[in-house]
Amino acid sequence: MTRLALPLIFLALCLASILTGVSRMSLASLWSFETGAWLTLTASRLPRLAAVVLSGAGLAVCGIILQQILRNRFVEPATTGGLEAAKLGILVAITLAPGLGQVSRMVLAMMFCLAASLIFVAIISRIRFRDTVFVPVAGLIYGAVLGAIAEFYAWSHNILQDMQGWMLGDFSRIVQGNYEIIWLILPVVVVTYAFARRFTLLGMGEETATSLGLSYGTMVALGLLLVSATVAATVIAAGTIPFVGLVIPNLVRLTHGDNLARTLPLVATGGATLLLACDLIGRVVIWPYEVPVGLTVGGIGGLIFLALILRRGK
C-alpha cells in the first residue's frame, strides 16, 4: 500500500459517509444551497462523521497505549475491563444523580475506568509468570466480572433495557447537540503524539525505560488517564466498540515497526478508516434500517485479527 492510499481511502469514506443516509442529499443539492440539504448536513451527517472519526482514532490510540504499558499486543480497552467500568460509572451517575449533564457523567465514567485500569495493571504486575495469551484472557475475565456487576446494577434499578445501546455500539443517535463531548478525544490524541517517544520507551519495560531517564510511574498514570478519558467519551456518545484498538495497532506494527512518533498518525487514521467502513456497511446492508456499528466492527475486526494470528503462526 502506497503512502497516499490510506489517506485517499479515508477521504473517500468520509465523503461516502456524508452522502449516505435515509434522507436523500446530493452534492448538487448542497451546491445549489437547498435549505433541507444543508440542514441534514449540519445537524446529522457532519456530527455523525466527526463522532465516527474521533471514536475510531481515539480507540486505536488507546489500544496502542495499553499495549505499550502492559507490553502485550493483545490488549485494548475491551480486553482490560475499561469499557465495562465506564458503563458502570455512567449507570451510577444516571441512578444517583439523574440531573447530571454529559460532562459530569463522563468524568464519573472516566474515574471508574481509570480505577479499573489501575487495578488491572496492579494485578498483572504482581503475577510473575505470564505468557502472551495470559494477559488478555485475564483481562476478559476481569471485564466479564465488571460487566456482570454493571448489568446487575442496571437490573436492580430497572434500567437494563437502556443498556442495550451501550452494549451494541450505535452512531444512529448522533445529532447536533448530543455528541459534542466526543471532541474531547482530539486533545487526547494530540497529547499522546506529543509524548510518543516516551510511550515508545514505556514499551521497553520498567527497568530499561527508567535507565533511559523516563519517569515510569508518571507515564503509566498519564497513559491510563488518556485511555480513560477516551473510553468514557466514546461510551457516552456511542456505546462500547470492540476490536479497533486491537486490530489497527497490530496492522501498523507489521509494516512500520514500534516507533510511535512515526506510526501514531497511521494508527489514528487507520482506526478512523476502519470504523468509517464498518459504520457505512451497517448503514447500507439492510437500508433504510441500520445494523449497530458494534456488530459490524465486531465481525469484521474479529476476522481481521484472526487472519493476523493465522499469518503470524505460519
Coordinates of C-alpha atoms in Angstrom, one line a residue:
M1 CA 0.0 0.0 0.0
T2 CA 1.4 3.4 -1.0
R3 CA 1.7 6.3 1.4
L4 CA -1.2 8.0 -0.2
A5 CA -3.5 5.0 -0.2
L6 CA -4.7 5.2 3.4
P7 CA -5.4 9.0 3.3
L8 CA -7.3 8.6 0.0
I9 CA -9.4 5.7 1.3
F10 CA -10.1 7.7 4.5
L11 CA -11.2 10.8 2.5
A12 CA -13.4 8.6 0.1
L13 CA -15.1 7.0 3.1
C14 CA -15.7 10.4 4.7
L15 CA -17.4 11.6 1.5
A16 CA -19.5 8.4 1.3
S17 CA -20.5 8.8 5.0
I18 CA -21.7 12.3 4.3
L19 CA -23.8 11.2 1.3
T20 CA -25.2 8.0 2.9
G21 CA -28.5 8.1 4.9
V22 CA -32.2 7.8 4.8
S23 CA -32.8 11.4 3.8
R24 CA -31.6 12.0 0.3
M25 CA -28.8 14.6 0.0
S26 CA -26.6 15.0 -3.0
L27 CA -23.6 17.2 -3.8
A28 CA -25.8 19.0 -6.4
S29 CA -28.3 19.9 -3.7
L30 CA -25.6 21.3 -1.5
W31 CA -24.1 23.2 -4.4
S32 CA -27.5 24.8 -5.1
F33 CA -27.8 25.8 -1.4
E34 CA -31.1 23.8 -0.8
T35 CA -32.1 24.5 2.8
G36 CA -33.1 20.9 3.6
A37 CA -29.9 19.5 2.3
W38 CA -27.7 21.9 4.4
L39 CA -29.9 21.2 7.5
T40 CA -29.3 17.5 7.0
L41 CA -25.6 18.0 6.5
T42 CA -25.0 20.2 9.6
A43 CA -27.5 18.6 12.0
S44 CA -26.9 15.0 11.3
R45 CA -24.2 13.9 8.7
L46 CA -21.3 16.1 9.9
P47 CA -21.9 15.3 13.6
R48 CA -22.0 11.6 12.8
L49 CA -18.9 11.8 10.7
A50 CA -17.0 13.6 13.4
A51 CA -18.1 11.1 16.1
V52 CA -17.1 8.1 14.0
V53 CA -13.7 9.5 13.0
L54 CA -12.8 10.7 16.5
S55 CA -14.0 7.4 18.1
G56 CA -12.1 5.3 15.7
A57 CA -8.9 7.3 16.0
G58 CA -9.2 7.5 19.8
L59 CA -9.9 3.8 20.4
A60 CA -6.9 2.8 18.1
V61 CA -4.6 5.2 20.1
C62 CA -6.0 3.8 23.3
G63 CA -5.1 0.3 22.1
I64 CA -1.5 1.2 21.4
I65 CA -1.1 3.0 24.7
L66 CA -2.3 -0.1 26.7
Q67 CA -0.1 -2.4 24.6
Q68 CA 2.9 -0.2 25.5
I69 CA 2.0 -0.2 29.2
L70 CA 1.3 -3.9 29.5
R71 CA 3.9 -4.9 26.9
N72 CA 1.3 -7.2 25.2
R73 CA -0.1 -6.9 21.7
F74 CA -3.5 -8.5 22.6
V75 CA -4.8 -5.8 24.9
E76 CA -7.2 -2.9 24.3
P77 CA -10.0 -1.3 26.4
A78 CA -12.3 -4.2 25.6
T79 CA -9.8 -6.8 27.0
T80 CA -8.8 -4.9 30.1
G81 CA -12.2 -4.1 31.6
G82 CA -12.1 -0.4 30.7
L83 CA -15.4 -0.4 28.6
E84 CA -17.3 -2.3 31.3
A85 CA -16.0 0.0 34.1
A86 CA -17.1 3.1 32.0
K87 CA -20.6 1.6 31.6
L88 CA -20.8 1.0 35.3
G89 CA -19.7 4.6 36.0
I90 CA -22.4 6.0 33.7
L91 CA -25.1 3.8 35.3
V92 CA -24.1 5.0 38.8
A93 CA -24.3 8.6 37.5
I94 CA -27.7 8.1 35.9
T95 CA -29.2 6.5 39.1
L96 CA -27.6 8.5 41.8
A97 CA -27.7 11.9 40.1
P98 CA -30.1 11.9 37.1
G99 CA -29.8 15.6 36.7
L100 CA -26.1 15.5 35.8
G101 CA -25.0 16.7 32.4
Q102 CA -22.9 14.8 29.9
V103 CA -19.6 16.2 31.1
S104 CA -20.3 15.2 34.7
R105 CA -21.3 11.7 33.6
M106 CA -18.2 11.5 31.5
V107 CA -16.0 12.5 34.5
L108 CA -17.6 9.8 36.7
A109 CA -17.2 7.2 33.9
M110 CA -13.6 8.2 33.4
M111 CA -12.9 7.8 37.2
F112 CA -14.4 4.3 37.1
C113 CA -12.4 3.4 34.0
L114 CA -9.2 4.8 35.5
A115 CA -9.7 2.9 38.8
A116 CA -10.4 -0.3 37.0
S117 CA -7.3 0.1 34.7
L118 CA -5.1 0.8 37.7
I119 CA -6.4 -2.3 39.5
F120 CA -5.8 -4.4 36.4
V121 CA -2.3 -3.1 35.9
A122 CA -1.5 -3.7 39.6
I123 CA -2.9 -7.3 39.3
I124 CA -0.9 -8.1 36.2
S125 CA 2.4 -6.6 37.5
R126 CA 2.2 -8.9 40.6
I127 CA 2.0 -12.0 38.6
R128 CA 5.5 -13.2 37.6
F129 CA 4.7 -15.9 35.2
R130 CA 2.6 -14.7 32.3
D131 CA 2.7 -15.5 28.6
T132 CA 1.3 -13.6 25.6
V133 CA -2.2 -15.0 25.9
F134 CA -2.4 -14.8 29.7
V135 CA -2.9 -11.0 30.0
P136 CA -5.8 -10.7 27.5
V137 CA -7.5 -13.8 29.0
A138 CA -7.2 -12.3 32.5
G139 CA -8.5 -9.0 31.1
L140 CA -11.5 -10.7 29.6
I141 CA -12.3 -12.4 32.9
Y142 CA -11.8 -9.1 34.7
G143 CA -14.1 -7.4 32.2
A144 CA -16.7 -10.1 32.5
V145 CA -16.9 -9.6 36.3
L146 CA -17.3 -5.8 35.8
G147 CA -19.9 -6.3 33.1
A148 CA -21.9 -8.6 35.4
I149 CA -21.8 -6.1 38.2
A150 CA -22.9 -3.3 35.7
E151 CA -25.8 -5.5 34.4
F152 CA -26.9 -6.5 37.9
Y153 CA -26.8 -2.8 39.0
A154 CA -28.9 -1.9 35.9
W155 CA -31.3 -4.7 36.5
S156 CA -31.7 -3.8 40.2
H157 CA -32.5 -0.2 39.2
N158 CA -34.8 -1.3 36.3
I159 CA -32.7 0.3 33.6
L160 CA -31.3 -2.8 32.0
Q161 CA -33.1 -2.2 28.7
D162 CA -31.4 1.2 28.4
M163 CA -28.0 -0.5 28.4
Q164 CA -28.7 -2.3 25.1
G165 CA -27.4 0.8 23.1
W166 CA -24.2 0.8 25.0
M167 CA -23.7 -2.9 24.7
L168 CA -24.0 -2.8 20.8
G169 CA -22.4 0.5 19.9
D170 CA -24.5 2.8 17.8
F171 CA -24.0 6.0 15.9
S172 CA -27.5 6.4 14.6
R173 CA -28.5 8.6 17.6
I174 CA -25.7 11.1 16.9
V175 CA -27.1 14.5 16.0
Q176 CA -26.1 18.1 16.6
G177 CA -26.4 19.0 20.3
N178 CA -25.8 15.5 21.8
Y179 CA -22.4 14.4 20.6
E180 CA -20.1 17.3 21.2
I181 CA -18.4 15.6 24.2
I182 CA -16.7 13.3 21.7
W183 CA -14.4 16.3 20.7
L184 CA -12.5 15.7 23.9
I185 CA -10.8 12.8 22.2
L186 CA -9.0 15.3 19.9
P187 CA -6.7 16.7 22.6
V188 CA -6.1 13.2 23.9
V189 CA -4.7 12.2 20.5
V190 CA -2.6 15.3 20.3
V191 CA -1.2 14.8 23.8
T192 CA -0.4 11.1 23.0
Y193 CA 1.5 12.2 19.9
A194 CA 3.4 14.9 21.9
F195 CA 4.6 12.1 24.3
A196 CA 5.0 9.5 21.6
R197 CA 8.7 9.0 22.2
R198 CA 8.2 8.4 25.9
F199 CA 5.4 5.9 25.2
T200 CA 7.8 4.1 22.9
L201 CA 10.3 3.8 25.8
L202 CA 7.5 2.6 28.1
G203 CA 7.1 -0.4 25.9
M204 CA 10.7 -1.5 26.6
G205 CA 9.9 -2.3 30.2
E206 CA 10.3 -0.5 33.6
E207 CA 14.0 -1.3 34.1
T208 CA 15.1 -0.2 30.6
A209 CA 12.8 2.8 30.5
T210 CA 13.9 4.1 33.9
S211 CA 17.6 3.6 32.9
L212 CA 16.9 5.9 29.9
G213 CA 15.6 8.6 32.2
L214 CA 11.9 8.0 31.9
S215 CA 9.7 8.5 34.9
Y216 CA 7.9 5.1 34.5
G217 CA 5.1 5.6 37.1
T218 CA 4.2 9.0 35.8
M219 CA 4.0 7.9 32.2
V220 CA 1.9 4.8 33.1
A221 CA -0.5 7.1 35.1
L222 CA -0.7 9.6 32.1
G223 CA -1.3 6.8 29.7
L224 CA -4.2 5.3 31.7
L225 CA -5.7 8.8 32.2
L226 CA -5.7 9.4 28.4
V227 CA -7.2 5.9 27.8
S228 CA -9.9 6.5 30.5
A229 CA -10.9 9.9 29.0
T230 CA -11.2 8.5 25.5
V231 CA -13.2 5.4 26.6
A232 CA -15.6 7.4 28.7
A233 CA -16.3 9.9 25.9
T234 CA -16.8 7.1 23.4
V235 CA -19.1 5.0 25.6
I236 CA -21.3 8.1 26.4
A237 CA -21.6 9.1 22.8
A238 CA -21.9 5.8 21.0
G239 CA -21.5 2.8 23.4
T240 CA -19.0 0.0 23.5
I241 CA -17.0 -0.6 20.3
P242 CA -14.5 -3.6 20.3
F243 CA -11.5 -4.6 18.2
V244 CA -10.5 -1.2 16.8
G245 CA -7.7 -0.8 19.4
L246 CA -6.6 -4.4 18.9
V247 CA -6.6 -4.7 15.1
I248 CA -5.2 -1.4 13.9
P249 CA -2.0 -1.1 16.1
N250 CA -1.1 -4.7 15.1
L251 CA -1.6 -4.0 11.4
V252 CA 0.5 -0.8 11.6
R253 CA 3.3 -2.6 13.6
L254 CA 3.6 -5.3 10.9
T255 CA 4.6 -2.8 8.2
H256 CA 6.0 0.2 10.1
G257 CA 7.5 -1.0 13.4
D258 CA 7.2 0.2 17.0
N259 CA 8.3 3.8 16.9
L260 CA 5.2 5.7 17.9
A261 CA 6.5 9.1 16.8
R262 CA 6.3 7.6 13.2
T263 CA 3.4 5.3 13.5
L264 CA 0.9 7.1 15.7
P265 CA -0.7 9.2 12.8
L266 CA -1.1 5.9 10.9
V267 CA -2.7 4.3 13.9
A268 CA -5.2 7.2 14.3
T269 CA -6.0 7.4 10.6
G270 CA -6.3 3.6 10.4
G271 CA -8.7 3.4 13.4
A272 CA -10.9 6.1 11.9
T273 CA -10.9 4.4 8.5
L274 CA -11.9 1.0 9.9
L275 CA -14.7 2.5 12.0
L276 CA -15.9 4.5 9.0
A277 CA -16.0 1.4 6.8
C278 CA -17.8 -0.6 9.4
D279 CA -20.3 2.2 10.0
L280 CA -21.1 2.5 6.3
I281 CA -21.6 -1.2 5.9
G282 CA -24.0 -1.2 8.9
R283 CA -25.9 1.7 7.2
V284 CA -26.4 0.1 3.8
V285 CA -26.7 -3.6 4.4
I286 CA -30.4 -3.5 5.4
W287 CA -31.1 0.0 4.2
P288 CA -33.2 2.1 5.3
Y289 CA -32.5 0.4 8.7
E290 CA -29.1 0.1 10.3
V291 CA -27.0 -2.6 11.9
P292 CA -25.3 -1.2 15.1
V293 CA -21.6 -0.5 14.4
G294 CA -20.6 -2.6 17.4
L295 CA -21.9 -5.7 15.5
T296 CA -20.2 -4.9 12.1
V297 CA -16.9 -3.9 13.7
G298 CA -17.0 -6.9 15.9
G299 CA -17.5 -9.2 12.9
I300 CA -15.0 -7.5 10.5
G301 CA -12.4 -6.7 13.2
G302 CA -12.6 -10.2 14.6
L303 CA -12.0 -11.7 11.1
I304 CA -9.0 -9.4 10.5
F305 CA -7.5 -10.2 13.9
L306 CA -8.0 -13.9 13.3
A307 CA -6.2 -13.5 9.9
L308 CA -3.3 -11.7 11.7
I309 CA -3.0 -14.6 14.2
L310 CA -3.0 -17.2 11.5
R311 CA -0.5 -15.3 9.4
R312 CA 1.8 -15.0 12.5
G313 CA 1.5 -18.7 13.2
K314 CA 2.9 -19.7 9.7

